Amino acid sequence: MPQRSAMLRRSTPLRPALSCNNSSTNMPVNPLQLNAHGELKHLLTLEGLPRESITHILDTARQLIDARGGGIKKSPLLRGKSVFNLFFEHSTRTRSTFEMAAKYLSADVLNLDIPASSTQKGESLLDTIHTLSAMRADVCVVRHPRSGAPFLIAQHCAPHLHIINAGDGWHAHPTQGLLDMYTIRYYKRDFTRLTVALVGDLLHSRVARSDIHALTTLGVPEVRAVCPRTLRPAGLERFGVRVFDSIDEGVQGADVIIMLRIQRERMNGPFLPDAREYFRNWGLTPERLARAAPDAIVMHPGPVNRGVEIESSVADGAQSVILSQVRFGIAVRMAVMSLVAASHDD
Ligand code: CP
């Protein structure tokens, strides 16, 4: 009785209760991400993803964390499914936590060794995906230096395959954005009373773009973009943020400070002076942190450049939640993989 079994599957607790409109930000909903039932089929971007979808992912992640010990509960949700990690760019946190998340969900996991793969012989991205799809990959987690690569894959892949963007170029890092939202909700509870400052290289930061979309969708009343003029994306104000070109003013009274990584290869170029001067002008020190709200939290997606964007005593200090972000990333990535895998074919 296929209809009955479909109904039963749809009544599982992991079924996303999604709407197709983002009424919070008026951003268009990406038609590739949500199927006709409003379920998350792929996760490509947080731009346009409705508030209830984001909240549903965060709630699902919370259910996967043991309320007493804070550990992750092992789950059979992806038993019999295959997760392929395709990292065309380096990663420590995202790649490892996706792998751990898939294993906690009882999936079979394959990390494709890109430097040893046929990509090096000129095989195209889509041919690689079609090859893995023929091996019955169910979920592909893709990090790629080119913005839009996961979208291209989602447009052309087999219907049974689910694509999760693990960071594409400067464009988006949606699971980082989601784990950042999980972390903020864990420590601050209510998004609607917060001032959140994003500080540093906003121009090249896919994390900043994903965070801004999520924060504005979740109703944060003041999202601040705090950066040198050379590292400010054009038209930033359109996304509902307040722009500051002084860190002292930008962190004043903030409840959450999200420091962004400076890409060292950009130092001494047209965008930035040397590291020491950058730290003097833009680094988060204990004195600058003292300007924020007394219970402010300090976040950073990692990897951290100590002494460039943040002083070690702050990165390791009592207000830092950087390692909590990493820990929550496992549950958030488990939630995303469970949800996409539970979605129905259109
Ligand atoms: N935050 C982040 O994406 O870190 P990795 O590059 O180590 O995955």
XYZ file of C-alpha atoms and ligand atoms in Angstrom:
354
model
C 0.000 0.000 0.000
C 2.311 2.769 -1.198
C -0.101 5.568 -0.239
C -0.375 4.384 3.336
C 3.363 3.929 3.726
C 3.912 7.406 2.281
C 1.471 8.786 4.842
C 3.270 6.968 7.630
C 6.611 8.252 6.446
C 5.217 11.758 6.314
C 4.094 11.559 9.930
C 7.623 10.960 11.287
C 8.883 13.623 13.736
C 11.590 14.664 11.265
C 9.117 15.781 8.611
C 9.813 19.470 8.066
C 6.849 21.767 8.588
C 7.830 24.240 5.929
C 6.202 27.015 4.028
C 7.249 28.126 0.560
C 7.382 31.831 1.360
C 9.966 33.709 3.308
C 7.662 36.254 4.822
C 10.445 37.494 7.166
C 12.818 38.980 4.604
C 10.925 38.953 1.270
C 13.865 37.032 -0.201
C 12.755 34.640 -2.949
C 12.690 31.019 -1.828
C 15.175 28.957 -3.817
C 13.013 26.482 -5.797
C 15.800 23.872 -5.831
C 15.885 23.525 -2.052
C 12.275 22.852 -1.149
C 10.128 20.216 -2.832
C 6.414 20.512 -3.615
C 5.591 19.473 -0.025
C 7.759 22.309 1.305
C 10.345 19.792 2.554
C 14.085 20.419 2.431
C 15.403 18.392 -0.514
C 18.839 20.033 -0.808
C 20.540 22.592 1.433
C 22.284 25.116 -0.798
C 21.852 28.514 0.847
C 20.075 30.208 3.757
C 19.031 33.058 1.466
C 15.262 32.896 1.193
C 14.947 29.855 3.451
C 11.815 30.495 5.533
C 12.029 31.113 9.258
C 10.044 27.975 10.035
C 12.500 25.856 8.007
C 15.469 27.231 9.917
C 13.716 26.798 13.260
C 12.728 23.256 12.329
C 16.366 22.362 11.594
C 17.497 23.870 14.922
C 14.733 22.045 16.816
C 15.645 18.768 15.117
C 19.294 19.270 16.101
C 18.284 19.902 19.698
C 16.408 16.583 19.778
C 19.607 14.819 18.731
C 21.593 16.139 21.680
C 21.336 14.326 24.981
C 19.707 16.874 27.287
C 21.533 15.592 30.369
C 25.104 14.907 29.208
C 25.236 17.189 26.161
C 26.497 14.270 24.040
C 25.050 13.188 20.709
C 22.517 10.402 20.604
C 23.312 7.645 18.096
C 20.427 7.210 15.678
C 19.422 4.742 12.942
C 17.886 7.447 10.726
C 20.335 6.984 7.826
C 20.902 3.241 8.160
C 21.293 1.781 4.673
C 22.028 5.227 3.152
C 25.340 6.455 1.762
C 26.873 9.847 2.429
C 29.704 10.998 0.151
C 31.946 13.861 1.298
C 33.428 15.800 -1.628
C 35.803 18.475 -0.396
C 37.503 20.282 -3.262
C 38.920 22.728 -0.690
C 40.653 22.182 2.647
C 38.616 21.798 5.802
C 39.008 20.534 9.355
C 35.742 21.333 11.119
C 33.146 20.987 8.386
C 34.508 17.817 6.868
C 35.123 16.045 10.198
C 31.785 17.001 11.707
C 29.894 15.928 8.578
C 31.681 12.583 8.749
C 30.937 12.187 12.461
C 27.346 13.284 11.925
C 26.808 10.711 9.173
C 28.291 7.983 11.378
C 26.099 8.977 14.344
C 23.159 8.570 11.939
C 24.383 5.059 11.027
C 25.069 5.959 7.371
C 27.835 4.468 5.243
C 30.357 7.271 4.681
C 32.868 7.770 1.905
C 35.336 10.663 1.879
C 36.420 11.087 -1.726
C 40.139 11.830 -1.828
C 39.979 14.654 -4.362
C 43.771 14.980 -4.959
C 43.854 11.246 -5.766
C 40.619 11.244 -7.779
C 39.936 11.402 -11.515
C 39.240 15.122 -11.066
C 43.014 15.410 -11.489
C 42.698 13.744 -14.915
C 40.196 16.366 -15.989
C 36.927 14.642 -15.096
C 34.198 17.261 -14.843
C 32.348 17.971 -11.614
C 29.076 16.689 -13.028
C 30.656 13.488 -14.368
C 32.093 12.870 -10.892
C 28.643 13.363 -9.357
C 26.929 11.112 -11.920
C 29.539 8.427 -11.185
C 28.923 8.587 -7.427
C 25.195 8.680 -8.034
C 25.492 5.409 -9.993
C 27.066 3.937 -6.825
C 23.781 4.896 -5.088
C 25.076 7.813 -3.113
C 22.087 9.264 -1.262
C 23.638 12.460 0.119
C 26.590 14.395 -1.330
C 28.248 16.985 0.886
C 30.123 19.389 -1.380
C 32.707 22.060 -0.629
C 34.001 23.824 -3.701
C 36.072 26.964 -4.352
C 33.659 28.096 -7.077
C 30.533 29.927 -5.971
C 27.463 28.129 -7.286
C 29.009 24.672 -7.747
C 26.498 22.942 -5.397
C 23.621 24.679 -7.240
C 24.885 23.349 -10.571
C 25.034 19.845 -9.119
C 21.527 20.099 -7.612
C 20.164 21.199 -11.001
C 21.612 18.230 -12.846
C 21.817 15.342 -10.385
C 19.574 12.263 -10.230
C 16.287 12.800 -8.341
C 17.230 10.446 -5.498
C 20.373 12.455 -4.625
C 20.460 15.186 -1.966
C 23.093 17.920 -2.129
C 24.378 19.795 0.914
C 26.545 22.844 0.382
C 29.543 22.715 2.736
C 30.862 26.093 1.517
C 31.065 27.422 -2.062
C 33.521 30.185 -2.913
C 32.588 33.483 -1.300
C 28.917 32.683 -1.632
C 27.418 30.542 1.128
C 28.181 28.214 4.024
C 24.674 27.302 5.150
C 25.488 24.647 7.750
C 27.952 27.073 9.397
C 25.170 29.659 9.436
C 22.814 27.128 11.024
C 25.264 26.035 13.694
C 25.933 29.685 14.452
C 22.191 30.201 14.921
C 22.030 27.118 17.127
C 24.852 28.517 19.257
C 23.209 31.949 19.571
C 19.854 30.424 20.476
C 21.538 28.129 23.038
C 23.197 31.035 24.868
C 20.735 33.874 24.237
C 17.368 32.099 23.780
C 15.493 34.939 22.019
C 16.657 36.301 18.669
C 14.275 39.238 18.741
C 16.147 41.295 21.356
C 19.698 40.921 20.126
C 22.407 43.083 18.664
C 24.793 40.928 16.649
C 28.067 42.310 15.248
C 29.918 40.556 12.423
C 33.484 41.835 12.405
C 36.260 41.531 9.830
C 36.492 40.440 6.220
C 32.878 40.518 5.102
C 33.809 40.839 1.441
C 35.261 37.335 1.089
C 33.218 35.636 3.809
C 30.631 33.031 2.856
C 29.992 32.604 6.591
C 29.012 36.271 6.924
C 26.552 36.013 4.026
C 24.880 32.922 5.490
C 24.799 34.420 8.990
C 23.231 37.670 7.742
C 20.454 35.806 5.902
C 19.735 33.627 8.939
C 19.872 36.442 11.510
C 17.543 38.723 9.549
C 15.143 35.841 8.844
C 15.052 34.929 12.545
C 14.126 38.482 13.480
C 17.347 39.874 14.992
C 16.578 43.612 15.158
C 20.162 44.847 14.795
C 22.701 43.052 12.642
C 25.944 45.020 12.320
C 28.561 44.686 9.616
C 31.824 45.957 11.115
C 34.656 46.058 8.607
C 37.255 48.149 6.809
C 35.892 49.867 3.707
C 38.104 47.672 1.509
C 36.450 44.525 2.897
C 32.839 45.705 2.652
C 30.659 44.118 -0.047
C 28.815 46.620 -2.237
C 25.157 47.158 -1.364
C 25.434 45.536 2.062
C 22.701 47.768 3.528
C 20.157 46.101 1.207
C 20.376 43.019 3.402
C 19.089 44.850 6.457
C 22.400 45.385 8.246
C 23.914 48.513 9.856
C 27.385 49.234 8.600
C 30.219 50.403 10.902
C 33.765 51.291 9.919
C 35.112 51.281 13.491
C 35.310 48.165 15.652
C 35.042 50.238 18.844
C 31.655 51.577 17.727
C 30.596 48.335 16.063
C 30.902 46.171 19.177
C 29.452 48.787 21.565
C 26.603 47.107 23.475
C 26.612 44.004 21.243
C 25.185 40.762 22.658
C 26.969 38.568 20.135
C 30.270 39.240 18.365
C 31.060 37.021 15.396
C 34.684 37.454 14.366
C 35.490 36.518 10.783
C 38.663 34.913 9.586
C 41.157 37.042 7.755
C 42.593 35.209 4.815
C 46.324 35.678 5.295
C 46.947 35.442 1.568
C 45.110 38.759 1.233
C 47.503 40.526 3.615
C 49.879 43.093 2.130
C 47.663 43.268 -0.959
C 45.197 45.911 -2.125
C 42.640 44.935 0.537
C 44.712 44.938 3.717
C 47.821 46.315 5.383
C 50.094 43.922 7.268
C 48.797 41.641 10.011
C 50.084 43.786 12.868
C 48.320 46.905 11.632
C 45.142 44.956 10.949
C 45.172 43.670 14.512
C 45.764 47.184 15.858
C 42.736 48.534 13.946
C 40.375 45.558 13.850
C 41.503 42.879 16.303
C 39.208 41.881 19.182
C 41.078 42.605 22.429
C 39.820 42.395 26.036
C 39.496 46.213 26.029
C 37.253 46.177 22.969
C 35.239 43.225 24.258
C 34.573 45.267 27.430
C 32.558 47.715 25.272
C 30.047 44.945 24.413
C 27.210 43.830 26.701
C 28.637 42.321 29.910
C 27.293 38.867 28.997
C 28.246 39.077 25.320
C 29.427 35.896 23.627
C 32.341 35.747 21.190
C 32.073 33.480 18.161
C 34.408 32.578 15.304
C 33.844 29.992 12.555
C 37.519 28.998 12.598
C 40.245 28.494 11.775
C 41.316 31.330 14.089
C 44.276 33.585 13.302
C 45.426 34.422 16.809
C 46.903 37.886 17.055
C 45.404 38.910 13.689
C 41.628 39.087 14.106
C 41.425 38.084 17.757
C 43.698 38.089 20.790
C 44.358 34.653 22.282
C 43.072 35.700 25.706
C 39.698 36.506 24.095
C 39.592 33.404 21.875
C 40.237 31.245 24.966
C 38.394 33.490 27.442
C 35.235 32.984 29.477
C 33.026 34.689 26.874
C 34.287 32.620 23.947
C 31.911 29.937 22.635
C 34.095 28.959 19.678
C 34.435 25.313 20.697
C 30.711 25.061 21.445
C 30.114 26.083 17.827
C 32.191 23.110 16.691
C 30.352 20.733 19.032
C 26.896 21.942 17.976
C 27.956 21.561 14.345
C 27.689 17.781 14.625
C 24.035 17.831 15.717
C 23.104 20.538 13.220
C 24.665 18.576 10.349
C 22.909 15.426 11.554
C 19.631 17.340 11.473
C 20.213 18.611 7.944
C 21.172 15.190 6.594
C 18.185 13.527 8.302
C 15.774 16.073 6.905
C 16.974 15.990 3.311
C 17.048 12.199 3.340
C 13.462 12.075 4.720
C 12.110 14.390 2.001
C 9.924 12.956 -0.719
C 10.626 12.932 -4.452
C 8.427 15.413 -6.303
N 34.307 26.911 9.678
C 34.842 26.160 8.698
O 34.271 26.016 7.607
O 36.018 25.568 9.026
P 36.772 24.499 8.128
O 37.301 25.225 6.922
O 37.865 23.945 9.009
O 35.785 23.453 7.717
